[in-house]
Amino acid sequence: FNKECEDGKENEHKNSTNKKQKLHNHEAHSSINAVNEFYDIDPAFLDGKTVFNVFSKKSKFLSLSATNLYDTPNSVFDIRHLTVRDDFLCVFHNKLYDVMSNSFPEKLVQSQSAASSPSDASDFLLKFPSKSLVTTIITKFAQQVDVTSLIPILSVAKSLHDIETLLPNQDSILAPSNVSTDQFLALGNISICLLLAYHSLASSVLIPLKNDDLDRFNTLGEWVDPLENNVRLIKRTFDSMKQCSHPIKIKIVKYLSLLKLYESLSSTAMAVNSDDDVQLAIQLGLDNESTDQNLIMLWNSIYKNYCWRHAFRGEIPLLISLQNVQSTPVIDPILVNNIELLKFQIGMLKYLHSKEQTLSLNKILGLQDEFRSKLNLASQKCFSASLTLNNVVDTLIYRNAQLFTDFYLLLHYETTKDKENFAEKYGGFLQFFQETVFYIFSGLANIRFAGYEFLFVNYSFTVLYNLCFMIFSLHQRSHNCTQYEMEQQQEVLMLLLRKISMLLTDYSKNCRRVNPIVHKIEHVIAAMLETAKNQTGAKQYLLYNGFQEMDTSLVQKNVAKLRTISESLIKTDFYKQREPFVAKSPTTCGITSQ
């Protein structure tokens, strides 16, 4: 696994020295005896090119459609946050929404109701497959995955013991009223353990399953919905409990933390955006635990997973950051390795969300460099399989953050008409794009990660989903320009999207169960390709963008770089063996009634 640690080392931004010098100069000016102009001075008196105010602006096209697009001001690394602020993505979103509302209103209603449906249990009974299947699946899961190191809050040994005492031999239906609170929680842990085992097998294209193993997997797949119903029913039951003893509350918070972890890893669970695990843990004083080793480990796990799920979306882990005293020692080896990285991310997100001071462009450039350095430091300390696997998640969180930050900086340079820095940042973004796509697909094809992909597959595909929107936004800007070289650029950008779709198609062919996020990416790429195919008329000159004043020689250089990236993804000879893209319904962005 040590080789993968090297993959986490970042060296994409070639001008980091200059950026650090700029930050150093700014910090020197803002010394203890100097005025911090970005905190103390009215932004109207500051140089507009040094003030980063992308977050405070919204697209002028936001109100031009009866759209359901809404802002996510607390989630700066969410694609909706970018779409609200990028004219080209906002126009695309409005077009898709108008197509749906005018041509397929029933599908629009279905998608909206599905997105807003509460994740309540469908009935009030717990359902399980046979004891022999449950025992075999969990035993094999523990043999394949080092659960103790990676998920210390999940005890496989206890779950196996509970299976023997709680489950009958055949498929069973249990009424909650017939089991004690302890047994109720134990059944919840068994359900989550089975679901994790399922996703471990479903997410991997590298573990061969034949005969009995394949039959067991297929049978387990039929039980995913009932098992997820189990975990939601159990959570809802404890949400309604007003009084219970302290030991029971400890067991409840452990269950909630395991459930939140599962929701963040699962492609099927309907996660509720709540932090009840952290809230209850803080109420119980776990953030100040100093004696009980088990409770310390529990808090360490809660802390890490809470930071991860919020940092990935660009949200401040508020409940952690507001705590004045956190005296719980860090003893989990995984958290020991990346605690400084997590603390840095909290500080960075606090700055990006700051309402007390104007955001400094140079400060943000410096934070990008520091983020890379912190990740490199954590990567160099990965001397075990569990640390390396967690570093993959750290790296994907880093890559998602850097992609968004790079794109926001492109918007800043575009708005301020700073064409030199726009061109420089664009070149860096293309390099980072190439390395990120390679990182994602190489991680999914790494035999050393076989069976562990479920830990990072959702992060991987969400980053890829976000990246496709960014590439399409760049394509739309290219389409808006008159240079012949820009026509070449838009063609290659579309080629990149087609090749990403091809890579996903090949990946899906080897999957026993295709991740729903993969289908989501394939559908949005299809809509982008169809939209681009229909753009044969007049260009939208009303929308200024950073490409319009780019030197021809630089555009040619970027096109050459894009062709190199394209070739690195899929060789031309191999790509040409596939059927060419043919638009099916460009007037409706490829959306049909099927």
XYZ file of C-alpha atoms in Angstrom:
594
model
C 0.000 0.000 0.000
C 2.952 2.360 0.334
C 2.904 3.087 -3.393
C -0.570 4.576 -3.093
C 0.765 6.986 -0.495
C 3.033 8.370 -3.165
C -0.028 8.863 -5.359
C -1.354 11.269 -2.727
C 1.607 13.595 -3.074
C 0.560 16.623 -5.054
C 2.774 18.678 -7.340
C 0.292 20.143 -9.776
C 0.662 23.889 -9.212
C 3.999 24.944 -10.638
C 3.738 28.518 -9.395
C 3.301 27.733 -5.707
C 6.512 29.602 -4.808
C 5.193 32.849 -6.243
C 1.842 32.360 -4.519
C 3.510 31.699 -1.195
C 5.603 34.860 -1.628
C 2.436 36.853 -2.292
C 0.860 35.415 0.853
C 4.025 36.098 2.832
C 3.992 39.728 1.693
C 0.354 40.091 2.669
C 0.940 38.528 6.088
C 3.924 40.758 6.671
C 1.772 43.780 5.913
C -0.869 42.431 8.305
C 1.486 42.040 11.246
C 0.428 42.816 14.775
C 1.176 46.521 14.366
C -0.347 46.887 10.894
C -3.880 47.223 9.595
C -5.432 44.089 8.149
C -7.044 45.744 5.152
C -9.271 42.766 4.413
C -10.703 42.890 7.919
C -10.677 46.568 8.815
C -11.176 48.448 5.549
C -14.342 48.903 3.526
C -14.054 46.610 0.458
C -14.946 49.578 -1.743
C -11.500 51.015 -1.016
C -9.599 47.809 -1.830
C -8.144 46.785 -5.155
C -10.938 44.788 -6.786
C -8.501 42.301 -8.257
C -7.299 41.320 -4.788
C -10.788 40.870 -3.298
C -12.291 37.412 -3.748
C -16.047 37.953 -3.811
C -17.239 35.156 -6.116
C -19.337 33.673 -3.312
C -21.311 36.875 -2.849
C -22.499 36.962 -6.467
C -25.148 34.974 -8.291
C -25.817 34.386 -11.961
C -28.019 36.909 -13.727
C -29.848 33.957 -15.291
C -30.935 32.511 -11.963
C -34.369 34.158 -12.090
C -35.041 33.706 -15.814
C -36.593 30.259 -15.490
C -39.214 28.667 -13.285
C -36.339 26.565 -12.044
C -35.852 24.536 -8.918
C -32.202 25.608 -8.674
C -31.438 26.728 -5.161
C -28.290 27.983 -3.526
C -26.236 25.974 -1.075
C -24.409 28.806 0.686
C -23.114 26.495 3.410
C -21.673 23.994 0.907
C -19.060 25.748 -1.215
C -17.829 22.485 -2.781
C -21.278 21.445 -3.983
C -21.983 21.662 -7.727
C -25.189 23.597 -7.039
C -23.164 26.296 -5.279
C -21.035 26.675 -8.409
C -24.011 26.504 -10.797
C -25.732 29.391 -9.017
C -22.616 31.535 -9.622
C -21.621 30.427 -13.118
C -23.729 31.928 -15.930
C -22.969 29.087 -18.320
C -23.933 26.320 -15.894
C -26.993 28.256 -14.778
C -28.188 28.558 -18.393
C -27.646 24.815 -18.864
C -29.565 23.979 -15.694
C -32.434 26.269 -16.719
C -32.581 24.599 -20.126
C -32.766 21.121 -18.602
C -35.459 22.216 -16.184
C -37.510 23.882 -18.912
C -37.277 20.735 -21.057
C -38.446 18.603 -18.155
C -41.285 20.921 -17.116
C -42.542 21.410 -20.687
C -41.996 17.976 -22.215
C -41.814 15.530 -19.304
C -43.702 17.056 -16.360
C -44.514 13.633 -14.896
C -40.834 12.668 -14.718
C -40.025 16.024 -13.127
C -42.628 15.508 -10.417
C -41.322 11.984 -9.802
C -37.711 13.172 -9.466
C -38.660 16.009 -7.120
C -40.820 13.782 -4.909
C -38.053 11.177 -4.763
C -35.498 13.804 -3.757
C -37.737 15.168 -1.005
C -39.059 11.855 0.305
C -38.226 11.305 3.960
C -36.152 8.265 4.737
C -38.758 6.774 7.059
C -39.169 3.046 7.377
C -41.864 1.564 5.166
C -43.154 -0.677 7.947
C -42.541 -1.451 11.599
C -40.961 -4.879 11.378
C -37.332 -5.987 11.254
C -36.557 -8.476 8.497
C -33.496 -10.700 8.101
C -32.316 -13.469 5.783
C -31.470 -16.879 7.169
C -28.948 -17.252 9.972
C -26.604 -19.340 7.798
C -26.498 -16.672 5.063
C -25.982 -13.846 7.574
C -23.202 -15.706 9.371
C -21.391 -16.662 6.167
C -21.599 -13.187 4.637
C -20.312 -11.382 7.732
C -17.564 -13.964 8.340
C -16.291 -13.608 4.768
C -16.536 -9.805 5.022
C -14.316 -9.854 8.117
C -11.822 -12.085 6.313
C -11.678 -9.736 3.309
C -11.731 -6.380 5.135
C -9.702 -5.301 8.169
C -12.790 -4.046 9.964
C -11.065 -3.633 13.331
C -8.621 -1.032 12.013
C -10.869 0.729 9.517
C -14.187 0.703 11.389
C -13.299 0.291 15.082
C -16.851 1.149 16.168
C -18.094 -2.025 14.476
C -17.435 -5.266 16.353
C -17.772 -8.215 13.974
C -17.172 -10.694 16.779
C -20.076 -9.272 18.801
C -22.318 -9.247 15.736
C -21.574 -12.918 15.074
C -22.415 -13.737 18.688
C -25.660 -11.755 18.456
C -26.609 -13.570 15.254
C -26.451 -16.897 17.086
C -28.623 -15.697 19.939
C -31.121 -13.444 18.140
C -31.827 -14.847 14.690
C -33.757 -18.024 13.896
C -32.439 -20.421 11.291
C -34.790 -19.327 8.512
C -35.637 -15.905 7.078
C -37.210 -13.995 9.916
C -39.520 -11.120 10.739
C -39.089 -9.613 14.187
C -41.373 -7.151 15.930
C -39.463 -4.461 17.873
C -41.834 -4.908 20.787
C -40.555 -8.464 21.267
C -36.891 -7.527 21.778
C -35.055 -5.543 24.420
C -33.326 -2.245 23.723
C -29.928 -3.947 23.696
C -31.178 -6.576 21.264
C -32.789 -3.881 19.119
C -29.434 -2.126 18.771
C -27.653 -5.412 18.148
C -30.036 -6.142 15.263
C -29.273 -2.695 13.883
C -25.541 -3.367 13.983
C -26.060 -6.717 12.227
C -28.081 -4.961 9.518
C -25.370 -2.350 8.924
C -22.659 -4.998 8.907
C -24.548 -6.932 6.221
C -25.029 -3.763 4.178
C -21.335 -2.908 4.367
C -20.491 -6.450 3.291
C -22.825 -6.063 0.325
C -21.252 -2.779 -0.786
C -17.775 -4.219 -0.348
C -18.632 -6.841 -2.976
C -20.835 -4.617 -5.147
C -18.230 -1.843 -5.403
C -15.386 -4.088 -6.483
C -14.684 -5.278 -10.013
C -11.602 -7.160 -8.798
C -13.088 -9.861 -6.530
C -14.243 -12.901 -8.511
C -17.435 -14.527 -7.270
C -18.464 -17.954 -8.487
C -20.973 -20.638 -7.598
C -22.058 -20.419 -3.944
C -20.369 -17.054 -3.332
C -22.170 -15.505 -6.307
C -25.480 -17.005 -5.243
C -25.039 -15.612 -1.730
C -24.213 -12.167 -3.115
C -27.268 -12.139 -5.375
C -29.473 -13.236 -2.478
C -28.007 -10.542 -0.252
C -28.692 -7.971 -2.982
C -32.392 -8.789 -2.704
C -32.214 -7.964 1.007
C -30.679 -4.478 0.699
C -34.014 -2.646 0.872
C -35.334 -4.595 3.902
C -32.009 -4.159 5.712
C -31.971 -0.416 5.042
C -35.540 -0.339 6.279
C -34.278 -1.991 9.474
C -31.665 0.683 10.158
C -34.101 3.532 9.487
C -36.748 1.985 11.730
C -34.257 1.571 14.558
C -33.031 5.152 14.223
C -36.564 6.504 14.137
C -37.439 4.507 17.236
C -34.553 5.967 19.220
C -35.290 9.466 17.936
C -38.650 9.209 19.657
C -37.256 7.979 22.969
C -37.404 10.702 25.592
C -35.715 9.019 28.538
C -33.170 6.247 28.769
C -30.154 5.395 30.877
C -26.647 6.706 30.235
C -25.281 3.276 29.143
C -28.112 2.946 26.634
C -27.409 6.444 25.287
C -23.778 5.448 24.757
C -24.921 2.437 22.725
C -27.329 4.641 20.778
C -24.632 7.154 19.845
C -22.407 4.289 18.736
C -25.204 2.990 16.530
C -25.905 6.460 15.132
C -22.244 7.011 14.299
C -22.099 3.670 12.492
C -25.273 4.544 10.596
C -23.903 7.944 9.533
C -20.734 6.241 8.330
C -22.769 3.769 6.291
C -24.870 6.556 4.772
C -21.748 8.418 3.683
C -20.334 5.296 2.001
C -23.517 3.846 0.532
C -24.853 4.483 -2.943
C -28.322 3.248 -1.962
C -29.051 4.733 1.465
C -31.204 7.869 1.627
C -29.001 9.876 3.945
C -30.573 12.553 6.098
C -28.447 15.666 6.416
C -28.326 15.651 10.198
C -25.580 15.324 12.768
C -27.471 13.652 15.591
C -24.529 11.342 16.275
C -22.255 14.293 17.087
C -24.942 16.167 18.991
C -25.666 13.223 21.280
C -21.943 12.481 21.701
C -21.314 16.051 22.857
C -24.318 15.906 25.200
C -22.783 12.794 26.747
C -19.420 14.542 27.104
C -17.517 12.248 24.752
C -15.604 15.246 23.404
C -14.083 15.608 26.866
C -13.604 11.929 27.721
C -10.204 11.168 29.245
C -10.341 7.760 30.930
C -12.490 5.195 29.109
C -10.487 3.887 26.120
C -13.572 2.597 24.319
C -15.335 5.953 24.600
C -12.203 7.772 23.446
C -12.026 5.550 20.365
C -15.732 6.143 19.770
C -15.269 9.922 19.855
C -12.197 9.688 17.620
C -14.260 7.835 15.004
C -17.182 10.250 15.288
C -14.842 13.228 14.977
C -13.086 11.915 11.858
C -16.237 10.844 10.016
C -18.055 14.054 10.904
C -15.181 16.160 9.558
C -14.968 14.065 6.398
C -18.617 14.245 5.403
C -18.746 18.018 5.869
C -15.321 18.947 4.493
C -16.066 17.041 1.288
C -19.062 19.299 0.632
C -17.192 22.411 1.716
C -19.120 22.847 4.957
C -17.754 23.880 8.332
C -18.000 20.966 10.810
C -19.778 23.432 13.025
C -20.438 21.312 16.110
C -16.738 20.494 16.359
C -15.461 23.967 15.602
C -17.748 25.611 18.170
C -16.562 23.458 21.049
C -14.389 25.522 23.378
C -12.806 22.503 25.047
C -11.983 19.210 23.372
C -9.793 17.352 25.799
C -10.423 13.847 24.472
C -7.038 12.335 23.546
C -6.412 11.198 19.974
C -5.549 7.488 20.154
C -7.043 6.089 16.941
C -3.976 5.627 14.652
C -5.956 6.843 11.652
C -6.977 10.069 13.377
C -3.472 10.525 14.783
C -2.173 10.543 11.218
C -4.579 13.110 9.787
C -5.678 15.220 12.761
C -3.558 18.167 11.633
C -4.964 17.879 8.112
C -8.521 17.905 9.473
C -7.803 20.900 11.702
C -6.379 22.762 8.719
C -9.504 22.006 6.667
C -11.713 23.345 9.452
C -9.678 26.543 9.534
C -9.761 26.890 5.756
C -13.524 26.397 5.619
C -14.028 28.910 8.415
C -12.144 31.428 6.315
C -14.084 30.672 3.115
C -17.351 31.099 5.035
C -16.192 34.182 6.928
C -18.745 36.969 7.247
C -16.507 39.183 9.356
C -13.868 40.001 6.775
C -13.422 40.405 3.059
C -11.842 37.346 1.446
C -8.330 37.897 0.130
C -7.338 36.397 -3.207
C -3.750 35.921 -2.050
C -4.913 34.260 1.152
C -6.945 31.727 -0.819
C -3.984 31.000 -3.102
C -1.880 30.443 -0.003
C -4.497 28.107 1.486
C -4.393 25.995 -1.679
C -0.640 25.562 -1.292
C -0.908 24.822 2.412
C -3.645 22.244 1.805
C -1.349 20.392 -0.584
C 1.511 20.504 1.932
C -0.668 19.189 4.762
C -1.887 16.319 2.584
C 1.658 15.451 1.516
C 2.739 15.329 5.158
C -0.109 12.976 6.071
C 0.590 10.819 2.987
C 4.227 10.346 3.960
C 3.164 8.775 7.256
C 1.083 5.991 5.713
C 2.877 2.871 6.893
C -0.114 0.521 7.068
C -2.957 -0.583 4.811
C -5.613 1.166 6.911
C -3.714 4.458 6.852
C -3.261 4.241 3.088
C -6.942 3.565 2.491
C -7.941 6.490 4.653
C -5.412 8.610 2.800
C -7.299 7.838 -0.414
C -10.367 9.504 1.109
C -8.232 12.416 2.333
C -6.846 12.811 -1.184
C -10.280 12.761 -2.830
C -11.536 15.393 -0.378
C -8.451 17.457 -1.220
C -8.938 17.030 -4.964
C -12.603 18.002 -4.798
C -11.736 21.111 -2.795
C -8.910 22.124 -5.136
C -11.025 21.624 -8.260
C -13.752 23.860 -6.895
C -11.302 26.454 -5.618
C -9.478 26.505 -8.955
C -12.760 27.014 -10.781
C -13.875 29.780 -8.438
C -10.527 31.453 -9.080
C -11.178 31.181 -12.825
C -14.503 32.948 -12.234
C -12.688 35.631 -10.232
C -10.073 36.247 -12.925
C -12.801 36.234 -15.571
C -14.858 38.810 -13.695
C -11.857 41.077 -13.093
C -10.667 40.533 -16.707
C -7.275 39.444 -15.447
C -6.430 37.468 -18.583
C -2.867 36.534 -17.573
C -3.877 34.901 -14.307
C -6.951 33.351 -15.965
C -4.700 31.695 -18.543
C -2.259 30.496 -15.885
C -4.996 29.073 -13.670
C -6.668 27.397 -16.645
C -3.459 25.592 -17.531
C -3.079 24.400 -13.945
C -6.704 23.283 -13.855
C -6.251 21.129 -16.969
C -3.229 19.416 -15.439
C -5.101 18.805 -12.198
C -8.095 17.489 -14.137
C -5.924 14.914 -15.889
C -4.294 13.723 -12.690
C -7.626 13.553 -10.856
C -9.345 11.394 -13.477
C -6.329 9.096 -13.531
C -6.289 8.928 -9.724
C -9.966 7.956 -9.619
C -9.869 5.181 -12.190
C -6.509 3.800 -11.105
C -7.814 3.554 -7.532
C -10.836 1.572 -8.693
C -8.576 -0.771 -10.693
C -5.914 -1.310 -8.009
C -5.813 -4.940 -6.932
C -4.456 -3.905 -3.524
C -7.762 -2.155 -2.846
C -9.921 -5.136 -3.819
C -12.902 -5.280 -1.485
C -12.097 -1.900 0.032
C -13.465 0.247 -2.789
C -16.680 0.859 -0.859
C -14.675 3.153 1.425
C -13.975 5.652 -1.358
C -16.105 4.813 -4.402
C -18.818 7.383 -3.643
C -16.224 10.078 -3.065
C -14.560 9.119 -6.365
C -17.668 9.284 -8.499
C -18.952 12.463 -6.874
C -15.651 14.184 -7.711
C -15.990 12.920 -11.285
C -19.583 14.165 -11.449
C -18.515 17.628 -10.322
C -15.626 17.627 -12.772
C -17.902 16.883 -15.735
C -19.890 20.043 -15.024
C -16.701 22.082 -14.908
C -15.520 20.669 -18.242
C -18.897 21.421 -19.802
C -18.798 24.967 -18.467
C -15.417 25.438 -20.154
C -16.878 24.007 -23.360
C -19.728 26.514 -23.272
C -17.224 29.328 -22.896
C -15.293 28.010 -25.883
C -18.508 27.870 -27.900
C -19.048 31.521 -27.087
C -15.811 32.552 -28.828
C -15.128 33.238 -32.519
C -11.554 31.954 -32.878
C -11.025 28.837 -34.949
C -8.690 27.549 -32.240
C -11.556 27.826 -29.746
C -13.652 25.584 -31.952
C -10.870 23.035 -31.665
C -10.866 23.446 -27.896
C -14.595 22.889 -27.586
C -14.318 19.772 -29.749
C -11.606 18.288 -27.532
C -13.505 19.172 -24.353
C -16.505 17.260 -25.701
C -14.167 14.399 -26.603
C -12.998 14.309 -22.969
C -16.596 13.956 -21.776
C -17.221 11.169 -24.289
C -14.118 9.327 -23.112
C -15.101 9.681 -19.461
C -18.464 8.200 -20.399
C -16.666 5.380 -22.205
C -14.485 4.661 -19.171
C -17.600 4.512 -17.002
C -19.313 2.189 -19.472
C -16.357 -0.193 -19.420
C -16.247 -0.031 -15.634
C -19.968 -0.760 -15.386
C -19.658 -3.847 -17.599
C -17.444 -5.416 -14.945
C -19.690 -4.505 -12.005
C -22.112 -6.922 -10.423
C -24.205 -3.908 -9.386
C -23.727 -0.548 -11.074
C -23.392 2.354 -8.659
C -26.369 4.751 -9.080
C -23.927 7.678 -9.207
C -22.389 6.143 -12.340
C -25.787 6.193 -14.044
C -26.210 9.784 -12.889
C -22.901 10.801 -14.486
C -23.669 8.949 -17.715
C -27.067 10.658 -17.981
C -25.708 14.144 -17.370
C -22.872 13.613 -19.872
C -25.462 12.476 -22.438
C -27.449 15.665 -21.799
C -24.291 17.750 -22.204
C -23.349 16.041 -25.485
C -26.860 16.451 -26.876
C -26.960 20.094 -25.819
C -23.626 20.760 -27.505
C -24.810 18.975 -30.680
C -27.753 21.351 -30.926
C -25.607 24.475 -30.601
C -25.117 25.060 -34.300
C -26.706 28.491 -34.487
C -25.508 31.927 -33.452
C -23.077 32.224 -30.568
C -24.053 33.997 -27.355
C -21.861 37.064 -27.579
C -23.613 38.702 -24.638
C -21.770 36.482 -22.178
C -18.197 37.623 -21.688
C -15.728 34.941 -20.643
C -12.032 34.576 -19.991
C -11.323 32.781 -23.281
C -12.401 35.696 -25.476
C -9.189 37.666 -25.030
C -6.812 34.720 -24.819
C -3.858 34.867 -27.201
C -4.128 32.504 -30.156
C -0.758 30.921 -29.427
C -1.873 30.156 -25.868
C -5.149 28.643 -27.086
C -3.157 26.394 -29.432
C -0.976 25.335 -26.518
C -4.055 24.507 -24.440
C -5.587 22.510 -27.294
C -2.376 20.496 -27.553
C -2.504 19.881 -23.807
C -6.126 18.779 -24.044
C -5.284 16.350 -26.837
C -2.533 14.893 -24.672
C -5.005 14.477 -21.807
C -7.497 12.844 -24.157
C -4.895 10.400 -25.416
C -3.857 9.556 -21.848
C -7.438 8.609 -20.977
C -8.095 6.379 -23.997
C -5.833 5.841 -26.990
C -7.273 7.165 -30.244
C -7.020 3.825 -32.069
C -8.990 2.072 -29.336
C -11.517 4.892 -29.056
C -12.265 4.818 -32.802
C -13.352 1.194 -32.515
C -16.455 2.363 -30.670
C -19.563 3.673 -32.362
C -19.438 7.471 -32.813
C -21.760 9.619 -30.744
C -25.099 10.215 -32.456
C -27.552 12.699 -30.992
C -30.894 11.062 -30.240
C -32.911 14.096 -29.204
C -30.838 17.292 -29.109
C -33.884 19.550 -28.849
C -34.704 17.957 -25.492
C -31.054 17.572 -24.410
C -31.278 13.835 -24.964
C -34.084 13.453 -22.426
C -36.803 11.086 -23.573
C -39.924 9.569 -22.070
C -38.124 6.252 -21.488
